[in-house]
mmCIF file of C-alpha atoms in Angstrom:
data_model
loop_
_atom_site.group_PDB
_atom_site.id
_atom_site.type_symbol
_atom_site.label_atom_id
_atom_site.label_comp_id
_atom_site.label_asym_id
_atom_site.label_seq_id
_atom_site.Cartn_x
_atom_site.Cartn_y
_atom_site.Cartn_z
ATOM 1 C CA UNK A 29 -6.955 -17.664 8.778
ATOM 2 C CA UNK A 30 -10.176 -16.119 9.692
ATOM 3 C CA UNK A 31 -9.427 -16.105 13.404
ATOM 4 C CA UNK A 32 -5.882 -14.552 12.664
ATOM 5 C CA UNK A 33 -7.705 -11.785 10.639
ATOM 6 C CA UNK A 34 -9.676 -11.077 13.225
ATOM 7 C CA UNK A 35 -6.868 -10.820 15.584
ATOM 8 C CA UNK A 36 -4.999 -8.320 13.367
ATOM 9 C CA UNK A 37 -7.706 -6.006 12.452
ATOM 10 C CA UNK A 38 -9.507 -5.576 16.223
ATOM 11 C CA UNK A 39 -5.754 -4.986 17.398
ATOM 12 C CA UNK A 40 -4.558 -1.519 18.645
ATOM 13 C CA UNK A 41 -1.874 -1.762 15.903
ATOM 14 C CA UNK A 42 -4.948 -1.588 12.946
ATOM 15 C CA UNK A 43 -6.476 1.431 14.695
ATOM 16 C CA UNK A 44 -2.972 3.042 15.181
ATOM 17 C CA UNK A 45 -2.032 2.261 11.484
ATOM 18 C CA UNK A 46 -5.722 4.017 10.458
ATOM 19 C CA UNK A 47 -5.138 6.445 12.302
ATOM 20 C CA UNK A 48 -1.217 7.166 11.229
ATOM 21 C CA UNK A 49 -2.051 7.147 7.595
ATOM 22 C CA UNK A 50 -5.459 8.925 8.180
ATOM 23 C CA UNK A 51 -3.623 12.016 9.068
ATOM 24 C CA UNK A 52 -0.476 11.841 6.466
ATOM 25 C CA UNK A 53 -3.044 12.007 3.689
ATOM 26 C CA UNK A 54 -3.723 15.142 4.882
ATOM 27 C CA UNK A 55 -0.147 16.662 4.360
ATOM 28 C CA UNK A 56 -0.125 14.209 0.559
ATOM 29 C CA UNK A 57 0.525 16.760 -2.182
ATOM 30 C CA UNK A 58 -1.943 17.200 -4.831
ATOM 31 C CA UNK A 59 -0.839 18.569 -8.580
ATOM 32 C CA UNK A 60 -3.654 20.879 -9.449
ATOM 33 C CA UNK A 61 -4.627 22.245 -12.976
ATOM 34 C CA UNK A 62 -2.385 24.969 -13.535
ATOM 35 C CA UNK A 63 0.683 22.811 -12.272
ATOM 36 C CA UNK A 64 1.190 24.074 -8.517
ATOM 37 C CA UNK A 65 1.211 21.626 -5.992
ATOM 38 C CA UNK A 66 -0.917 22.260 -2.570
ATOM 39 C CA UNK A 67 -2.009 19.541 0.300
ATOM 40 C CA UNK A 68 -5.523 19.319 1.465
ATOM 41 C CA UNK A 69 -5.103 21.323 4.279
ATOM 42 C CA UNK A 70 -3.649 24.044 2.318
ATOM 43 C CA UNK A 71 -6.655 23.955 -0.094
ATOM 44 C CA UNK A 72 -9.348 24.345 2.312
ATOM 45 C CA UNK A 73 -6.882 27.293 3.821
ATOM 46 C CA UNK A 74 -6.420 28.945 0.623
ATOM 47 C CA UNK A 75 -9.248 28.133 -1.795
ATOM 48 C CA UNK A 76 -13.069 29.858 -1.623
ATOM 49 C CA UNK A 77 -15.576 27.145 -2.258
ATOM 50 C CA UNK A 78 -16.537 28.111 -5.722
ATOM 51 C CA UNK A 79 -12.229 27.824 -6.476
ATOM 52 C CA UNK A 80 -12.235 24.110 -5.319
ATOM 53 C CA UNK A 81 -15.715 23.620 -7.765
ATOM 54 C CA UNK A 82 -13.145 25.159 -11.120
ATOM 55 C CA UNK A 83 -10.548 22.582 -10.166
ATOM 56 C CA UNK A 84 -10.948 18.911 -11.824
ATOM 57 C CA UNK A 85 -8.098 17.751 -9.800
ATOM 58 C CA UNK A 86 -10.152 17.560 -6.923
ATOM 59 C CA UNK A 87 -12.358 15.190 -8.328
ATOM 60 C CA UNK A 88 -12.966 12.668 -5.981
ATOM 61 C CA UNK A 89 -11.370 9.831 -7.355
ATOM 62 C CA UNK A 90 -8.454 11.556 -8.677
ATOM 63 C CA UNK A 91 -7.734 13.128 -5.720
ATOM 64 C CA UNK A 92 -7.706 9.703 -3.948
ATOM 65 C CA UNK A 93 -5.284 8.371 -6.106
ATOM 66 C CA UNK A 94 -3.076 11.039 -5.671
ATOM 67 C CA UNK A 95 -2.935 11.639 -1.872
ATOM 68 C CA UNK A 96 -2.494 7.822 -1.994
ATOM 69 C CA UNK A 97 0.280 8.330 -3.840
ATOM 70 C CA UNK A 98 2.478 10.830 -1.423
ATOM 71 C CA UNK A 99 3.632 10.794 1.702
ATOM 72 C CA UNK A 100 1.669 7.563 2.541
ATOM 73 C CA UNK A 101 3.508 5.640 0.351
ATOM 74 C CA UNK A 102 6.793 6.003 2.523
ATOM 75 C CA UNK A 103 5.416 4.265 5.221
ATOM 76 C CA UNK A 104 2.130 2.186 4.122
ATOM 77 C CA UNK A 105 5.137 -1.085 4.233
ATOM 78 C CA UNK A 106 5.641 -0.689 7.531
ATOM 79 C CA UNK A 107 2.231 0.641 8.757
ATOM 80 C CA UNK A 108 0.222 -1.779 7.033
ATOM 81 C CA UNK A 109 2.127 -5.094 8.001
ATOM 82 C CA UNK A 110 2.264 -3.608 11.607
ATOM 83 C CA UNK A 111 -0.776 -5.783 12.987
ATOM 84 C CA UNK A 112 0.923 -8.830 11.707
ATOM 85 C CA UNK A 113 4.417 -7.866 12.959
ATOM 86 C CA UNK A 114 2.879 -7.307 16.061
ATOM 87 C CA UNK A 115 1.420 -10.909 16.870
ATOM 88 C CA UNK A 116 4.357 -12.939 14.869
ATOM 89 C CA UNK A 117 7.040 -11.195 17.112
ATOM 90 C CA UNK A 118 4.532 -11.933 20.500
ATOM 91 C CA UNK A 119 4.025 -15.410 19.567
ATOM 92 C CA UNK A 120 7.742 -16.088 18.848
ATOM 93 C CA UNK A 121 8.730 -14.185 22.204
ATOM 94 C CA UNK A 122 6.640 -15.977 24.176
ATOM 95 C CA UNK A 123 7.076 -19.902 22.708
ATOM 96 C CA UNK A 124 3.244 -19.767 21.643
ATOM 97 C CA UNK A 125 4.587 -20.190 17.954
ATOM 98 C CA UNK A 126 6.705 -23.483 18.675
ATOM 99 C CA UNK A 127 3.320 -25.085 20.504
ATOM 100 C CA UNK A 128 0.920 -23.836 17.554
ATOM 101 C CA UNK A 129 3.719 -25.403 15.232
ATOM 102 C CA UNK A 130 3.779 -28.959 17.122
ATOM 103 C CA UNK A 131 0.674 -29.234 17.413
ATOM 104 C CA UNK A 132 -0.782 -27.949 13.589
ATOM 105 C CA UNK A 133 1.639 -27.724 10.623
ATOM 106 C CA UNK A 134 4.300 -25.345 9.797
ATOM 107 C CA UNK A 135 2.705 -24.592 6.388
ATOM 108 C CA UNK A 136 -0.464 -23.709 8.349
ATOM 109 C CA UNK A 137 0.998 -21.271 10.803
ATOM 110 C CA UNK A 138 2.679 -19.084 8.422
ATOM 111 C CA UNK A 139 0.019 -19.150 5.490
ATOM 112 C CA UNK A 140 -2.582 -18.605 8.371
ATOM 113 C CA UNK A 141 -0.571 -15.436 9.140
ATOM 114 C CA UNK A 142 0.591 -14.229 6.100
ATOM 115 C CA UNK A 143 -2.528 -14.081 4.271
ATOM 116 C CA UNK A 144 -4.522 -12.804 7.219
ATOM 117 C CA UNK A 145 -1.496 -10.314 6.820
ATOM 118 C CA UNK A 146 -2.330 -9.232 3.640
ATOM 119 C CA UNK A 147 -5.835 -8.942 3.561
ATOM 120 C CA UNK A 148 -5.382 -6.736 7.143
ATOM 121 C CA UNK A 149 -2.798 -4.570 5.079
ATOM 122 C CA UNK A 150 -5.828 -4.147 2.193
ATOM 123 C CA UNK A 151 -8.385 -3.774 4.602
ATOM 124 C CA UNK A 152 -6.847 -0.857 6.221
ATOM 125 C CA UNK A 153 -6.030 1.166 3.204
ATOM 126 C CA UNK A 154 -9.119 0.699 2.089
ATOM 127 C CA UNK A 155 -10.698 1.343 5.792
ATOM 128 C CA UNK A 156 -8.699 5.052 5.932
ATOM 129 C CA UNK A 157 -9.650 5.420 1.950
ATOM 130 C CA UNK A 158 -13.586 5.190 2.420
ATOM 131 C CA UNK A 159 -12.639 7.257 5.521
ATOM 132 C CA UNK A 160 -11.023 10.307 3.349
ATOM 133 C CA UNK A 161 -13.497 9.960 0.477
ATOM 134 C CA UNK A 162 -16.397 10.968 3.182
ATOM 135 C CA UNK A 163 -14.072 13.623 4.406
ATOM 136 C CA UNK A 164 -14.082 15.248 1.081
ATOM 137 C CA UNK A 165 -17.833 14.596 -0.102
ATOM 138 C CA UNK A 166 -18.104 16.794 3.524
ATOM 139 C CA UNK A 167 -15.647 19.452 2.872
ATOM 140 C CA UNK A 168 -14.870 19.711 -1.201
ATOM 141 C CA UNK A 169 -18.018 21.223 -3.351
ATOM 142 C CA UNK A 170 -18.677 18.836 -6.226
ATOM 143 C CA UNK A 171 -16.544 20.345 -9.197
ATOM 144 C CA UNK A 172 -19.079 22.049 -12.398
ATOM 145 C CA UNK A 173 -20.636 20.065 -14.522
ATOM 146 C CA UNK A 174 -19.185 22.360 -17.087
ATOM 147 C CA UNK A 175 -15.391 21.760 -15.479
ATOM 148 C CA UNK A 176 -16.549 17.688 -15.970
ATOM 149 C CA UNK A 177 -17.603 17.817 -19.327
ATOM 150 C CA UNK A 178 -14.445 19.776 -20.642
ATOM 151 C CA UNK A 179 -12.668 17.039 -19.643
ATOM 152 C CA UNK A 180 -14.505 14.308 -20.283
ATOM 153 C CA UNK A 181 -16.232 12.830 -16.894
ATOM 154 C CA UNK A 182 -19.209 11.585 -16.894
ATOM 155 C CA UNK A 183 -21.206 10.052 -14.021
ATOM 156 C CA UNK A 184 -20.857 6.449 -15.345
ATOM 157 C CA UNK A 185 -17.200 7.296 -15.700
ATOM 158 C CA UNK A 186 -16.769 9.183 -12.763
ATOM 159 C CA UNK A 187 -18.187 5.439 -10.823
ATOM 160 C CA UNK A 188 -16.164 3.024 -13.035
ATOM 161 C CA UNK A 189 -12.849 5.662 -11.718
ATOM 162 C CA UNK A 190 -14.255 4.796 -7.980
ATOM 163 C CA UNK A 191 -14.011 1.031 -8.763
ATOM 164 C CA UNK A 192 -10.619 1.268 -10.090
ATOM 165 C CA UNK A 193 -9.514 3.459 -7.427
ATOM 166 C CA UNK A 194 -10.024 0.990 -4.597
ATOM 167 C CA UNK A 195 -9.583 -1.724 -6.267
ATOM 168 C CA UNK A 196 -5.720 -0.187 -6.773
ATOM 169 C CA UNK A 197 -6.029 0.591 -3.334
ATOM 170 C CA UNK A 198 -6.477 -2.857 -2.192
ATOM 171 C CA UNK A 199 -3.829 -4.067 -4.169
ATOM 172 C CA UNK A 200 -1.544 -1.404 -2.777
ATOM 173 C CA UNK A 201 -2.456 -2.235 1.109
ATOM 174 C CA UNK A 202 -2.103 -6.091 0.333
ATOM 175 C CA UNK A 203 1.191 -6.452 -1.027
ATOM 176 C CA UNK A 204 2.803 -3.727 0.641
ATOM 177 C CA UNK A 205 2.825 -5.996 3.529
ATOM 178 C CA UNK A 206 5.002 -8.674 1.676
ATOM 179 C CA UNK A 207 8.353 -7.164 2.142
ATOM 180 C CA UNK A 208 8.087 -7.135 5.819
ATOM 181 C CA UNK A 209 6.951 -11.472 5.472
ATOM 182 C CA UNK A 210 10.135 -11.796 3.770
ATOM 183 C CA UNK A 211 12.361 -10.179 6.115
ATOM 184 C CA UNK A 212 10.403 -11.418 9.276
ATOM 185 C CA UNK A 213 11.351 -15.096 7.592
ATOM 186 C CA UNK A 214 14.815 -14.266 8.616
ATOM 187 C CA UNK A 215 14.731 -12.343 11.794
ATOM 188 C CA UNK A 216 12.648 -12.126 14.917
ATOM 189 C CA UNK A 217 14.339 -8.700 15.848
ATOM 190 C CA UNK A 218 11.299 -6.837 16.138
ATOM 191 C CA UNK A 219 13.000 -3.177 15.154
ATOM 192 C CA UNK A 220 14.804 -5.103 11.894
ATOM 193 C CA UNK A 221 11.232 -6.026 10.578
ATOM 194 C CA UNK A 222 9.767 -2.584 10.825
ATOM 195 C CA UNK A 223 12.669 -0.150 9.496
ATOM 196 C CA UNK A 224 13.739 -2.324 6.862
ATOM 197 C CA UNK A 225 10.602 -2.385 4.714
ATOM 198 C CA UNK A 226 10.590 1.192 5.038
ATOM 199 C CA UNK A 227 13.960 2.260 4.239
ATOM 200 C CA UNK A 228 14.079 -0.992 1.290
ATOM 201 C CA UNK A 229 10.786 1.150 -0.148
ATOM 202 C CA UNK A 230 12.112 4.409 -0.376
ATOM 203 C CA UNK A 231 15.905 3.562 -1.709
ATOM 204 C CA UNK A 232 14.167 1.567 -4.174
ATOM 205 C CA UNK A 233 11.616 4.397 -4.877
ATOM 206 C CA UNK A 234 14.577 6.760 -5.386
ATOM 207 C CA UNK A 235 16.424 4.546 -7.251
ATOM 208 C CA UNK A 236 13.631 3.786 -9.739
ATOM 209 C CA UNK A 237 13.543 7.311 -10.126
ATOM 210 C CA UNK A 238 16.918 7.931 -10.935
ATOM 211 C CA UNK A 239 17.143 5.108 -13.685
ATOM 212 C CA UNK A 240 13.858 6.720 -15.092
ATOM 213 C CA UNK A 241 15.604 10.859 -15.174
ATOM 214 C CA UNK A 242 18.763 9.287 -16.214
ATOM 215 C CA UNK A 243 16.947 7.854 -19.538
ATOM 216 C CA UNK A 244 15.025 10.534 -20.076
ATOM 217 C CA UNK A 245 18.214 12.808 -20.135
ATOM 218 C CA UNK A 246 19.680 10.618 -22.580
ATOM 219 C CA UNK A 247 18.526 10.643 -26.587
ATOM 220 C CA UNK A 248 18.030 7.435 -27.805
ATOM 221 C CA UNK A 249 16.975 6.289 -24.386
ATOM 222 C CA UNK A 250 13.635 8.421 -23.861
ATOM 223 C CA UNK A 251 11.525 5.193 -24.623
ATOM 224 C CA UNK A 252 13.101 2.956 -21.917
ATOM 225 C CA UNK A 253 12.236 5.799 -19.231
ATOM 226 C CA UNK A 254 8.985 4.550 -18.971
ATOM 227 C CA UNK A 255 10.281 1.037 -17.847
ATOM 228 C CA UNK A 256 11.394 1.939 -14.234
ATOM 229 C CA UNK A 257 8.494 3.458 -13.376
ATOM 230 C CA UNK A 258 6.266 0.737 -13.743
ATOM 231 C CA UNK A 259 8.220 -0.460 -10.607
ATOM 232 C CA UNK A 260 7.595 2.176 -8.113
ATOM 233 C CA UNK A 261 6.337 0.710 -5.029
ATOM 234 C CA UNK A 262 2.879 2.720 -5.287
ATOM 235 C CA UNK A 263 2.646 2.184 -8.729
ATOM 236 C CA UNK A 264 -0.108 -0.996 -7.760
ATOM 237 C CA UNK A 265 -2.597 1.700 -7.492
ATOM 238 C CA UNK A 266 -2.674 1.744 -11.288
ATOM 239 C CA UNK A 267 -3.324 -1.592 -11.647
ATOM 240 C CA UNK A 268 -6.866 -1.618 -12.556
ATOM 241 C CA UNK A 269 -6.063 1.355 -14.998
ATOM 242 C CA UNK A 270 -6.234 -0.108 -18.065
ATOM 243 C CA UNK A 271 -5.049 -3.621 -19.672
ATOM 244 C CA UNK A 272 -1.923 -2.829 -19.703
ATOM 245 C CA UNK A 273 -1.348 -1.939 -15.725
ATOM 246 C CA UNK A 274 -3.347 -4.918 -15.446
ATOM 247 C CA UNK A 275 -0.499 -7.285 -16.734
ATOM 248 C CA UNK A 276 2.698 -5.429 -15.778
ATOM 249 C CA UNK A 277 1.272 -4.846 -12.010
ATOM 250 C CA UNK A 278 -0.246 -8.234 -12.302
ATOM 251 C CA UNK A 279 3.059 -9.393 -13.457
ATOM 252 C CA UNK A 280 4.491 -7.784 -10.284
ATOM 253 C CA UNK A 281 2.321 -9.219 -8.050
ATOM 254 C CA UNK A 282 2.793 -13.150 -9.257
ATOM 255 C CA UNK A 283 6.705 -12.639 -9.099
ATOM 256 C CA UNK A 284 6.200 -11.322 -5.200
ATOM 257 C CA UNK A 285 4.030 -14.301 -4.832
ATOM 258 C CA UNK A 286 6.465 -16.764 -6.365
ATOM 259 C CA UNK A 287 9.213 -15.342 -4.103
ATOM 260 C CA UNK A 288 6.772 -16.284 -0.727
ATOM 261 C CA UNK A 289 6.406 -19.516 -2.254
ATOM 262 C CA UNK A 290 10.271 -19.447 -2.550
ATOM 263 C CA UNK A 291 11.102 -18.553 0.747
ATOM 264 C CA UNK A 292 8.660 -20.909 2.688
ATOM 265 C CA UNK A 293 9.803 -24.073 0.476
ATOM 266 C CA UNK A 294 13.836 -23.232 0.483
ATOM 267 C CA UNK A 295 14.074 -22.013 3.913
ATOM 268 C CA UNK A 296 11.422 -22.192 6.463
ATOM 269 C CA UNK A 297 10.091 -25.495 5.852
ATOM 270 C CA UNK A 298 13.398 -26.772 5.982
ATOM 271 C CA UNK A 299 14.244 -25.480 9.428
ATOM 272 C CA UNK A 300 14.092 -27.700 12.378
ATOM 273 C CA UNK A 301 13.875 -25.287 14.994
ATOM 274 C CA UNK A 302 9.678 -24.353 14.783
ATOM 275 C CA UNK A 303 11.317 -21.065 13.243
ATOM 276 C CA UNK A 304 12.495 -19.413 16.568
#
């Protein structure tokens, strides 16, 4: 596993997919305090420095989260497992995977890979997260100690946020990469495994969001509203928010898990064909 993580993150996919999502959390949205919504590119356009130091939205940590939270999270599914796509469909193209297979196990191969997966998919959200955060400690004036105090940050807070922030992060990167394992169990058409995640994440996305208006727009139903959103795709950026996004995303993340586990016991390791 360490020699296939390795692989993944020195390949020009992981620099490509830093690179990719560096630049869309540029163009991310960003709610600021009086409700308008402006990217980061538009706020160094538009706001003076001592504007950006009034604004609590631009607090570091919040402003993480929520450029993490826009356009990035239409294609972190795809971008993220794109190191690991990458060597799976090279190996199965060129008969390397039915040699590794005969010669180790089947369970080793595709654990190997799949974890090595994941932890490449954290590793490079986190990678273009540290990469942002020095991009703003450069460019954004630390907000007034006056603006921090009205609203309750306080440095020990302000660090604790940090933690939670990448540790959502991390989260985020690692298990965004599981719908493209699943559908990679089932196909070897390289184009299949990269549009599908993407196009699964943002009909779900859209979907959750519908359910979610469609309660709220009903009385009697206001309190269920908050139900689909606990199942937006990005929504594992919250998970080290409190104990509560600890044990729904935590939920979320066992059931993806179990359905791995499903998929490698059902149908892979019953195939006789080395999985080509």
């Amino acid at each position: 596993m360490k020699k296939e993580f390795i692989r993944m993150v020195c390949s020009i996919w992981f620099v490509l997919g830093v690179c990719f999502t560096f630049g869309l959390c540029f163009f991310s949205e960003i709610v600021m305090g009086d409700g308008s919504g402006a990217t980061i590119v538009q706020i160094l356009q538009d706001m003076s420095r001592s504007q950006m130091a009034q604004e609590p939205q631009l607090l570091k940590a919040v402003a993480l989260r929520n450029t993490f939270s826009g356009y990035v999270t239409l294609f972190v599914p795809v971008i993220s497992a794109l190191p690991m796509i990458q060597i799976l469909h090279t190996e199965a193209q060129s008969g390397y995977k039915r040699l590794y297979m005969s010669r180790k196990s089947r369970r080793e191969y595709y654990w190997g890979k799949w974890i090595a997966g994941m932890l490449t998919g954290a590793f490079m959200l986190l990678f273009v997260a540290v990469l942002f955060h020095v991009f703003m400690a450069l460019t954004i004036p630390q907000i007034d100690a006056e603006v921090l105090e009205m609203f309750g940050h306080t440095p020990e807070g302000r660090v604790l946020d940090f933690i939670k922030v990448y540790i959502g992060i991390f989260v985020y990167g690692a298990f965004s990469v599981i719908p493209a394992m699943i559908i990679s169990s089932f196909t070897g058409n390289f184009y299949f495994v990269i549009c599908l995640p993407f196009m699964f994440s943002y009909f779900w996305d859209v979907a959750m969001s519908s359910i979610a208006r469609f309660l709220r727009g009903h009385e009697g139903l206001e309190t269920l509203s908050t139900i689909p959103e606990y199942f937006f795709s990005r929504d594992y950026l919250n998970i080290a928010e409190s104990g509560r996004e600890v044990l729904v995303e935590g939920g979320r993340a066992l059931v993806s898990l179990a359905v791995m586990f499903l998929i490698y016991y059902v149908y892979l390791n019953r195939r006789n064909d080395c999985g080509e």
